[in-house]
Amino acid sequence: MAEPISKRDLEFMLYEWLDVESLTERERFAEHSRDTFDAVLELAADLATKRFAPVNRLGDTKEPYVGDDGAVVLPEEIQSGIAEFIKAGLGAGSFDESLGGMQLPTVVSLAAQSWFQAANAGMSSYSFLTIGNANLIAEYGTPEQIDTWVRPMVEGRYFGTMCLSEPQAGSSLADITTKATPADDGTYRITGTKMWISAGDHELGENIVHLVLAKAPGGKPGVKGISLFIVPKYLPDGTRNDVALVGLNHKMGQRATTNCLLNFGDGTYDTEQNSDTEQNSPAHSGAVGYLVGEEHKGLQYMFHMMNEARIGVGFLATSLGYAGYLASLEYAKVRTQGRPIDQKDPTSKPVPIIEHADVKRMLLAQKAYVEGALALGLYSGKLVDLQQTGEANEAARAGLLLDVLTPISKSWPSQWCLTANDLAIQIHGGYGYTREFPVEQFYRDNRLNPIHEGAHGIHGLDLLGRKVVMNGGAGLELLANTITQTIDRAASNPATAALADELRRRVERLVTVTMQVWSAGDVAVSLANATAYLEATGHIVIAWMWLEQLLAVADKAGDFYDGKRVAAQYFFTYELPKVDAQFDLLAALDRTTLDARPEIF
């Protein structure tokens, strides 16, 4: 079985390109060195390949189910594998030492997490969600909330979720109906239903800490009236909170992760059975919730976790694409079929299919997609570290650039690493869509990611409607300037000058087309083709990531570095030109989709 991700590629990106070792010069990471980074990555690789990868198929075929006692049942191998992950302390990687964490750079933690995501997407999601939950409470919670909920999550005793969507409101959070009623003791009573809650119920730890969006009294209509609450499965005194599992959703992929419909405050569990409070009073009915921060600022707080989750989903998509690429590469090297196109002797031996030009095309496409996406994910992780540890100007710059890149970091890998999985199946031929080979599961697992944490359309609207125009266009200006700095460095090198010129023309067109789109004077027209804008901008960003890698490769010799050169050439030759047609469409302010009447369908 192929390894789930390339250790050599991670080393190249972390040390030869991003120079993460230099982060140890910053006070926050001063206790670390390359030795500690390598030790964490080695531990992750070992644990992922021994305890996560071998049960990937098991989690797919033996889905979680609700037992007779109402508890969720997971295969024992998954429970023990997650327990080993917790015992190794890998879930505590980037947390402060004061909270029991390792205080690792985010970029190193993401690299370590990629091993688990590539090895077993379903198993990895429990810790991924918990880390995001704990980070949010650590940022906005009170000291008491941090002690009560964050520390046990960092220790691995508690798990965490995010509860946004409802049956009638997915991406449209303005339409949620979950309510929060203030109680006399300073807590709130939460009533409502949440849908599609990953890791929403299980028995892996002592407790599950739900972060729930709900509307408290006095809030404005829409998203400005939303507040954020900690709603645990069990209260601090051990009482079962009124959070009820209604059922499990059965997904096409990532089946080892429970996906739940949860009722909050429907009376299934009596949270105040020992209280003198009148049983039917509003203060009694509902799940007990603890307000995070201030009322009516919940979505602002939740975006802290959502943005982290979006980068994480992009990383998950990348990892699954990478796993499929390596599996199809291994298969192509050993599967013999056919002969060279110029070989006329039918009695000659068949050759490994990797010798056929079209198979090499599909392998190059996968390599260009997954290694480009991995570069973007790690680059985004380093921006988090620079934002956290830099002086004011550096931190502000990193934060703004990260804001602009986040919708791309989520959506581009979710689209194109899924395409890589599709190509991995194609390389396997008829075997590819059988369950005897892993690539069909990688595809199914990855197909969830274009929807997780917002569909492409949502992120297109975010990028074009908010990110590139915020602060008077400062976001787009920073992105263009940062890419241009790379282009200028590459232009002085004969080996990369031609590619630099190709990218420069597209960056200039990006700026021009953005202004043309917003010149329409009609926001509906300007945003009608936001998804095309997202895809075109994403391709430009990935081309930038490849140019950055080529500069790191320089004149180094060897098959690994030659592979980088050829994959970059493939992307610039086969992929980057696609943005020209998309820019033409955008500049024309095309109304085809906007004017299509529902009756024509």
XYZ file of C-alpha atoms in Angstrom:
601
model
C 0.000 0.000 0.000
C 1.279 3.448 -0.905
C 2.047 5.875 1.887
C -0.850 8.328 2.303
C 1.240 11.451 1.743
C 4.787 12.251 0.671
C 7.231 12.743 3.520
C 9.786 14.073 1.062
C 7.412 16.690 -0.293
C 6.481 17.874 3.192
C 10.155 18.232 4.054
C 10.787 20.219 0.885
C 7.917 22.605 1.491
C 8.540 23.108 5.187
C 12.309 23.452 5.146
C 13.547 24.206 1.628
C 10.730 26.554 0.674
C 8.898 28.002 3.705
C 11.918 27.874 6.042
C 9.750 27.049 9.043
C 12.898 26.519 11.078
C 13.276 30.317 11.134
C 10.067 30.509 13.168
C 12.069 29.220 16.145
C 13.720 32.653 16.293
C 10.393 34.034 17.493
C 9.669 34.015 21.188
C 6.549 31.871 20.926
C 8.438 29.027 19.231
C 11.855 29.517 20.845
C 11.688 26.191 22.701
C 11.426 24.323 19.402
C 13.927 23.328 16.746
C 13.885 21.344 13.550
C 14.495 18.290 15.703
C 11.228 18.774 17.586
C 9.355 19.530 14.348
C 10.740 16.377 12.765
C 9.897 14.315 15.847
C 6.261 15.444 15.695
C 6.031 14.751 11.956
C 7.650 11.347 12.369
C 5.255 10.441 15.173
C 2.296 11.554 13.057
C 3.482 9.529 10.073
C 4.030 6.425 12.191
C 0.703 6.609 14.009
C -1.280 7.487 10.880
C 0.131 4.622 8.834
C -0.174 2.035 11.632
C -3.437 2.964 13.387
C -5.461 5.129 11.000
C -4.789 3.882 7.459
C -5.421 0.168 8.181
C -8.975 0.869 9.395
C -9.941 3.375 6.701
C -11.996 0.766 4.830
C -13.473 -0.546 8.084
C -14.894 2.864 8.964
C -16.390 3.080 5.484
C -18.109 -0.316 5.533
C -19.125 -0.392 9.202
C -20.751 2.981 9.689
C -21.612 4.349 13.126
C -25.055 3.356 14.322
C -27.300 4.034 17.292
C -27.440 1.115 19.697
C -30.429 -0.094 21.683
C -29.426 2.140 24.583
C -29.436 5.242 22.370
C -25.652 5.558 22.317
C -23.626 5.823 19.111
C -21.538 2.747 18.358
C -18.226 2.999 16.494
C -15.897 0.103 15.597
C -13.480 -0.620 18.440
C -10.500 -0.181 16.122
C -11.526 3.407 15.455
C -12.001 4.124 19.148
C -8.592 2.679 20.034
C -6.873 4.502 17.159
C -8.267 7.858 18.282
C -7.257 7.013 21.851
C -3.689 6.477 20.634
C -3.791 9.828 18.839
C -4.873 11.523 22.070
C -2.258 9.673 24.113
C 0.432 10.933 21.742
C -0.693 14.511 22.444
C -0.983 15.377 18.763
C -4.304 17.141 19.204
C -2.588 19.666 21.492
C 0.021 20.694 18.939
C -0.559 24.407 18.375
C -2.152 25.271 21.727
C -0.376 27.431 24.283
C 1.835 25.664 26.785
C -0.251 27.321 29.518
C -3.225 25.283 28.268
C -1.273 22.057 28.087
C -0.335 22.390 24.414
C 2.964 21.985 22.586
C 2.896 25.563 21.245
C 3.925 24.349 17.800
C 3.678 26.604 14.751
C 0.341 26.181 13.001
C 2.115 25.277 9.768
C 3.840 22.326 11.453
C 0.615 21.202 13.131
C -1.174 21.274 9.771
C 1.588 19.214 8.188
C 1.302 16.643 10.966
C -2.494 16.597 10.682
C -2.252 15.924 6.938
C -0.925 12.439 7.656
C -4.103 11.550 9.528
C -6.387 13.239 7.010
C -4.783 11.334 4.147
C -4.765 8.050 6.068
C -8.345 8.177 7.345
C -10.507 11.216 6.684
C -13.398 10.017 8.831
C -11.313 9.335 11.929
C -9.343 12.570 11.645
C -12.413 14.812 11.775
C -13.092 14.263 15.481
C -9.822 15.899 16.523
C -9.956 18.487 13.735
C -13.296 19.844 14.953
C -12.229 19.719 18.580
C -9.108 21.778 17.877
C -11.141 24.469 16.130
C -13.723 24.541 18.923
C -11.071 24.864 21.628
C -9.242 27.601 19.721
C -12.413 29.675 19.520
C -13.220 29.409 23.219
C -9.585 30.104 24.105
C -9.811 33.304 22.056
C -13.203 34.630 23.184
C -14.172 32.706 26.316
C -13.853 33.752 29.931
C -11.077 32.291 32.106
C -13.693 30.068 33.731
C -14.921 28.830 30.351
C -11.354 28.126 29.280
C -10.663 26.127 32.432
C -13.962 24.269 32.231
C -14.049 23.423 28.521
C -10.783 24.156 26.724
C -8.341 22.364 29.001
C -10.242 19.044 28.851
C -10.388 19.333 25.047
C -6.640 19.948 24.834
C -6.141 16.927 27.098
C -8.335 14.861 24.786
C -10.975 14.089 27.408
C -13.633 16.271 25.750
C -14.480 16.636 22.062
C -15.998 19.621 20.271
C -18.353 20.517 17.424
C -19.752 23.541 15.617
C -23.541 23.746 15.254
C -24.631 26.236 12.604
C -26.913 24.671 10.005
C -30.562 23.807 10.547
C -32.937 21.726 8.410
C -34.348 24.872 6.798
C -31.143 26.954 6.879
C -27.830 25.689 5.562
C -25.590 28.474 4.306
C -28.300 31.076 4.956
C -27.587 31.588 8.639
C -29.839 34.639 8.773
C -32.727 32.164 8.679
C -31.828 30.060 11.714
C -34.595 29.733 14.302
C -32.760 28.254 17.298
C -33.514 30.470 20.290
C -31.656 31.365 23.473
C -33.670 32.515 26.478
C -31.841 34.125 29.436
C -32.208 32.247 32.714
C -32.050 33.664 36.235
C -28.658 32.086 36.939
C -26.884 33.892 34.079
C -27.027 30.946 31.695
C -29.377 30.578 28.737
C -31.890 27.949 27.679
C -31.339 26.836 24.095
C -34.202 25.437 21.999
C -34.003 24.410 18.362
C -32.737 21.848 15.878
C -29.328 21.623 14.250
C -28.594 19.546 11.152
C -25.449 18.102 9.544
C -23.451 18.232 12.780
C -20.215 16.337 12.205
C -19.060 14.436 15.308
C -22.305 15.575 16.956
C -22.628 12.483 19.128
C -20.365 9.573 20.051
C -18.792 7.923 23.087
C -15.127 8.663 22.361
C -14.622 10.928 25.358
C -16.191 12.124 28.580
C -18.109 15.007 27.017
C -18.950 16.831 23.783
C -18.786 20.622 23.756
C -21.172 22.053 21.177
C -20.712 25.612 19.938
C -24.235 26.651 18.956
C -25.474 29.670 17.032
C -28.828 30.920 18.357
C -30.876 34.109 18.514
C -31.203 35.822 21.885
C -33.900 38.431 22.621
C -33.297 41.965 21.426
C -31.160 41.126 18.446
C -31.569 42.658 15.029
C -33.049 40.573 12.199
C -30.615 38.509 10.185
C -27.078 37.521 11.087
C -26.547 40.552 13.333
C -28.933 39.061 15.846
C -27.032 35.792 16.269
C -25.239 34.888 19.508
C -22.853 32.035 20.280
C -23.244 29.542 23.126
C -21.334 26.673 24.678
C -23.862 23.850 25.034
C -22.206 20.718 26.434
C -23.603 17.211 26.270
C -22.970 16.977 30.024
C -23.055 19.895 32.455
C -20.113 20.497 34.807
C -21.846 18.578 37.607
C -22.310 15.543 35.360
C -26.010 16.109 34.633
C -27.021 15.171 31.084
C -27.886 18.365 29.242
C -31.002 18.465 27.091
C -29.164 17.746 23.840
C -30.800 14.822 22.073
C -29.582 12.795 19.126
C -32.509 12.480 16.728
C -30.670 10.448 14.126
C -27.554 9.910 12.043
C -27.242 11.086 8.470
C -25.791 8.525 6.078
C -23.199 10.100 3.811
C -21.525 8.902 0.628
C -18.109 9.353 2.248
C -16.230 10.103 5.467
C -18.599 7.601 7.033
C -16.524 7.041 10.153
C -17.447 10.575 11.257
C -20.893 10.661 12.813
C -23.147 13.230 11.156
C -26.089 14.140 13.315
C -29.481 15.740 13.607
C -29.592 17.199 17.122
C -32.477 18.628 19.111
C -31.668 21.196 21.771
C -34.170 21.616 24.571
C -36.930 19.292 23.396
C -37.416 17.848 26.894
C -35.676 14.521 26.284
C -33.421 15.170 29.287
C -34.468 17.103 32.386
C -31.573 19.391 33.232
C -33.141 20.739 36.429
C -34.729 17.725 38.028
C -33.309 18.735 41.408
C -34.313 22.369 41.065
C -37.197 24.196 42.715
C -37.797 26.018 39.420
C -41.317 25.593 38.114
C -41.130 22.767 35.586
C -42.944 24.539 32.739
C -41.247 27.936 33.059
C -39.021 29.215 30.222
C -36.098 29.240 32.631
C -36.494 25.488 33.030
C -37.180 24.246 29.503
C -34.281 24.054 27.091
C -30.669 22.969 26.996
C -28.322 24.898 29.260
C -26.046 27.192 27.282
C -23.243 29.541 28.274
C -22.846 32.765 26.312
C -19.502 33.251 24.558
C -18.469 36.903 24.513
C -21.269 39.413 23.997
C -24.801 38.862 22.786
C -25.476 39.313 19.057
C -21.825 38.949 18.063
C -21.983 35.193 17.641
C -21.304 34.986 13.941
C -18.255 37.211 14.333
C -16.883 34.800 16.927
C -17.886 31.702 14.984
C -15.971 32.949 11.953
C -12.806 32.372 14.010
C -13.585 28.663 13.948
C -15.148 28.715 10.491
C -12.101 30.292 8.853
C -9.830 27.817 10.607
C -12.175 25.037 9.507
C -12.154 26.296 5.920
C -8.382 26.054 5.727
C -8.679 22.657 7.392
C -11.269 21.425 4.878
C -8.980 22.542 2.068
C -6.187 20.605 3.750
C -8.432 17.541 4.057
C -9.306 17.776 0.354
C -5.615 18.105 -0.471
C -4.678 15.125 1.683
C -7.316 12.900 0.083
C -6.231 14.025 -3.370
C -2.639 13.288 -2.449
C -3.504 9.811 -1.148
C -5.274 9.014 -4.420
C -2.376 10.346 -6.462
C 0.173 8.193 -4.652
C -2.072 5.119 -4.901
C -2.529 5.590 -8.658
C 1.195 6.274 -9.099
C 2.052 3.010 -7.376
C -0.523 1.156 -9.491
C 0.725 2.697 -12.744
C 4.251 1.487 -12.031
C 3.247 -2.173 -11.579
C 0.219 -2.603 -13.841
C 1.343 -3.818 -17.273
C -0.912 -3.306 -20.264
C -0.379 -2.338 -23.878
C 2.764 -1.460 -25.737
C 4.426 1.780 -26.835
C 2.484 3.458 -29.626
C 5.353 2.914 -32.043
C 5.821 -0.744 -31.093
C 4.273 -2.933 -33.791
C 5.308 -6.379 -32.510
C 2.256 -7.991 -30.791
C 4.486 -10.630 -29.212
C 6.531 -8.079 -27.259
C 5.916 -7.782 -23.556
C 3.301 -5.300 -22.289
C 4.771 -2.285 -20.536
C 3.819 -0.665 -17.210
C 1.031 1.767 -17.980
C 3.110 4.649 -16.568
C 4.983 4.567 -19.888
C 1.875 5.640 -21.826
C 1.629 9.381 -22.553
C -1.990 9.727 -21.455
C -1.342 8.023 -18.120
C 1.578 10.383 -17.581
C -0.792 13.253 -18.408
C -3.187 12.121 -15.682
C -0.380 11.636 -13.179
C 1.057 15.068 -13.973
C -2.373 16.653 -13.541
C -2.769 15.023 -10.133
C 0.742 15.995 -9.092
C 0.184 19.604 -10.189
C -3.121 19.790 -8.309
C -2.156 18.133 -5.031
C 1.329 19.595 -4.641
C 0.042 23.038 -5.577
C -2.792 22.730 -3.074
C -0.456 21.459 -0.360
C 1.768 24.477 -0.922
C -1.207 26.825 -0.553
C -2.385 25.114 2.637
C 1.035 25.252 4.271
C 1.566 28.845 3.128
C -1.764 29.765 4.745
C -0.672 28.012 7.928
C 2.526 30.056 8.040
C 0.469 33.233 7.592
C -1.414 32.251 10.762
C 1.927 32.012 12.563
C 3.118 35.368 11.229
C -0.162 36.990 12.210
C 0.157 35.546 15.696
C 3.810 36.397 16.327
C 4.727 39.290 14.037
C 5.105 42.932 14.904
C 2.086 45.115 14.146
C 2.667 45.741 10.435
C 3.711 42.185 9.658
C 0.788 40.765 11.615
C -1.708 43.054 9.883
C -0.319 42.190 6.466
C -0.413 38.452 7.172
C -3.964 38.733 8.499
C -5.243 40.615 5.456
C -3.557 38.256 3.001
C -4.957 35.279 4.912
C -8.454 36.779 4.713
C -8.192 37.032 0.933
C -6.716 33.551 0.509
C -9.097 31.694 2.845
C -11.970 31.171 0.345
C -9.406 29.945 -2.188
C -7.592 27.759 0.359
C -10.900 26.032 1.037
C -12.497 25.862 -2.403
C -9.645 25.300 -4.855
C -8.406 22.053 -3.259
C -12.008 20.911 -2.776
C -12.582 21.214 -6.520
C -9.290 20.232 -8.083
C -8.059 17.601 -5.630
C -11.418 15.916 -6.168
C -10.588 16.017 -9.871
C -7.295 14.376 -8.944
C -9.239 11.589 -7.221
C -11.309 11.160 -10.384
C -8.130 10.781 -12.425
C -6.772 8.265 -9.901
C -9.825 6.086 -10.559
C -9.318 6.464 -14.306
C -5.716 5.299 -14.079
C -6.878 2.170 -12.268
C -9.290 1.434 -15.101
C -12.026 -1.054 -14.232
C -10.353 -1.805 -10.918
C -10.658 1.843 -9.938
C -14.360 1.753 -9.180
C -14.234 -1.508 -7.256
C -13.870 -1.641 -3.503
C -10.806 -3.820 -3.774
C -8.805 -0.655 -4.394
C -8.880 2.467 -2.210
C -9.270 5.172 -4.843
C -13.063 4.957 -5.107
C -13.338 5.626 -1.365
C -10.924 8.550 -1.604
C -13.223 10.065 -4.225
C -16.365 9.531 -2.149
C -14.680 10.874 0.969
C -13.457 13.934 -0.904
C -16.785 14.686 -2.586
C -18.093 16.053 0.724
C -15.472 18.790 0.864
C -16.863 21.033 -1.916
C -19.913 21.366 0.369
C -18.303 21.343 3.823
C -17.863 24.829 5.325
C -19.684 26.523 2.462
C -20.168 25.552 -1.175
C -18.123 27.072 -3.986
C -20.828 29.615 -4.708
C -20.653 30.935 -1.147
C -16.892 31.343 -1.320
C -17.066 32.966 -4.737
C -19.431 35.564 -3.303
C -17.133 35.978 -0.298
C -14.026 36.479 -2.443
C -15.498 38.819 -5.058
C -18.162 40.446 -2.908
C -16.103 41.047 0.226
C -12.466 40.052 0.314
C -10.996 41.728 -2.767
C -12.929 44.972 -2.246
C -12.624 45.358 1.524
C -10.769 48.376 2.855
C -11.022 50.115 -0.485
C -9.549 47.190 -2.405
C -6.612 46.694 -0.043
C -7.101 42.920 -0.089
C -6.755 42.600 -3.858
C -3.877 45.078 -3.924
C -1.966 43.091 -1.311
C -2.557 39.794 -3.112
C -1.464 41.213 -6.463
C 1.601 42.900 -4.985
C 2.661 39.774 -3.103
C 2.382 37.609 -6.212
C 4.208 40.255 -8.241
C 7.118 40.172 -5.802
C 7.507 36.464 -6.585
C 7.183 37.188 -10.313
C 9.930 39.818 -10.126
C 12.280 37.359 -8.437
C 11.496 34.694 -11.022
C 11.857 37.102 -13.961
C 15.581 37.518 -13.264
C 16.195 33.773 -13.588
C 16.397 32.372 -17.138
C 14.899 29.086 -15.937
C 11.710 30.750 -14.696
C 11.504 34.012 -16.669
C 9.018 32.738 -19.260
C 6.664 31.391 -16.602
C 6.973 34.634 -14.663
C 5.851 36.550 -17.740
C 2.844 34.248 -18.197
C 1.756 34.779 -14.626
C 2.359 38.533 -14.683
C -0.082 38.955 -17.568
C -2.765 37.025 -15.683
C -2.285 38.973 -12.442
C -2.626 42.255 -14.322
C -5.772 40.915 -15.979
C -7.157 39.888 -12.579
C -6.895 43.460 -11.310
C -8.398 44.911 -14.480
C -11.283 42.449 -14.625
C -12.114 42.986 -10.953
C -12.612 46.683 -11.668
C -14.646 45.889 -14.792
C -16.925 43.536 -12.886
C -17.646 46.149 -10.235
C -18.229 48.874 -12.841
C -21.591 47.319 -13.671
C -23.378 49.473 -11.111
C -25.598 46.512 -10.277
C -24.427 44.164 -7.540
C -26.501 41.283 -8.924
C -24.687 41.541 -12.267
C -21.300 42.005 -10.600
C -21.703 38.837 -8.547
C -23.566 36.683 -11.090
C -20.370 34.881 -12.099
C -18.558 34.983 -8.775
C -17.771 31.265 -8.980
C -15.890 31.789 -12.253
C -13.977 34.573 -10.524
C -13.116 32.235 -7.640
C -11.862 29.552 -10.018
C -9.767 31.962 -12.100
C -8.246 33.640 -9.060
C -7.579 30.229 -7.545
C -5.672 29.094 -10.610
C -3.564 32.247 -10.478
C -2.793 31.627 -6.812
C -1.793 28.002 -7.471
C 0.431 29.127 -10.360
C 2.036 31.494 -7.864
C 2.569 28.603 -5.467
C 4.282 26.657 -8.249
C 6.506 29.588 -9.147
C 7.464 29.868 -5.473
C 8.374 26.179 -5.424
C 10.484 26.529 -8.564
C 12.446 29.339 -6.930
C 13.101 27.022 -3.983
C 14.157 24.221 -6.344
C 16.649 26.578 -8.083
C 19.346 24.500 -9.791
C 19.123 21.467 -7.487
C 19.536 18.128 -9.269
C 17.659 14.864 -8.877
C 14.390 13.160 -9.794
C 12.466 14.886 -7.004
C 13.416 18.367 -8.210
C 12.888 17.425 -11.851
C 9.412 16.308 -10.851
C 8.723 19.757 -9.454
C 9.936 21.383 -12.675
C 7.784 19.223 -14.923
C 4.677 19.557 -12.747
C 5.061 23.341 -12.719
C 5.475 23.349 -16.494
C 2.340 21.231 -16.792
C 0.316 23.637 -14.683
C 1.461 26.700 -16.618
C 0.895 24.974 -19.973
C -2.340 23.071 -19.395
C -4.091 24.867 -16.527
C -3.182 28.544 -16.266
C -4.454 29.434 -19.777
C -7.949 28.374 -18.675
C -8.305 31.628 -16.762
C -8.306 33.652 -19.988
C -11.741 32.405 -21.040
C -13.068 32.961 -17.530
C -11.783 36.532 -17.492
C -13.407 37.134 -20.887
C -16.709 35.918 -19.450
C -16.373 38.122 -16.383
C -15.366 41.219 -18.314
C -18.407 40.821 -20.561
C -20.684 41.064 -17.496
C -22.513 38.053 -18.880
C -26.111 37.712 -17.668
C -26.896 34.194 -18.908
C -27.277 32.665 -15.466
C -28.802 35.776 -13.937
C -31.519 36.076 -16.591
C -32.372 32.378 -16.814
C -36.006 32.143 -15.671
C -36.919 29.239 -13.366
C -39.636 28.239 -15.857
C -37.113 27.210 -18.538
C -35.733 24.346 -16.517
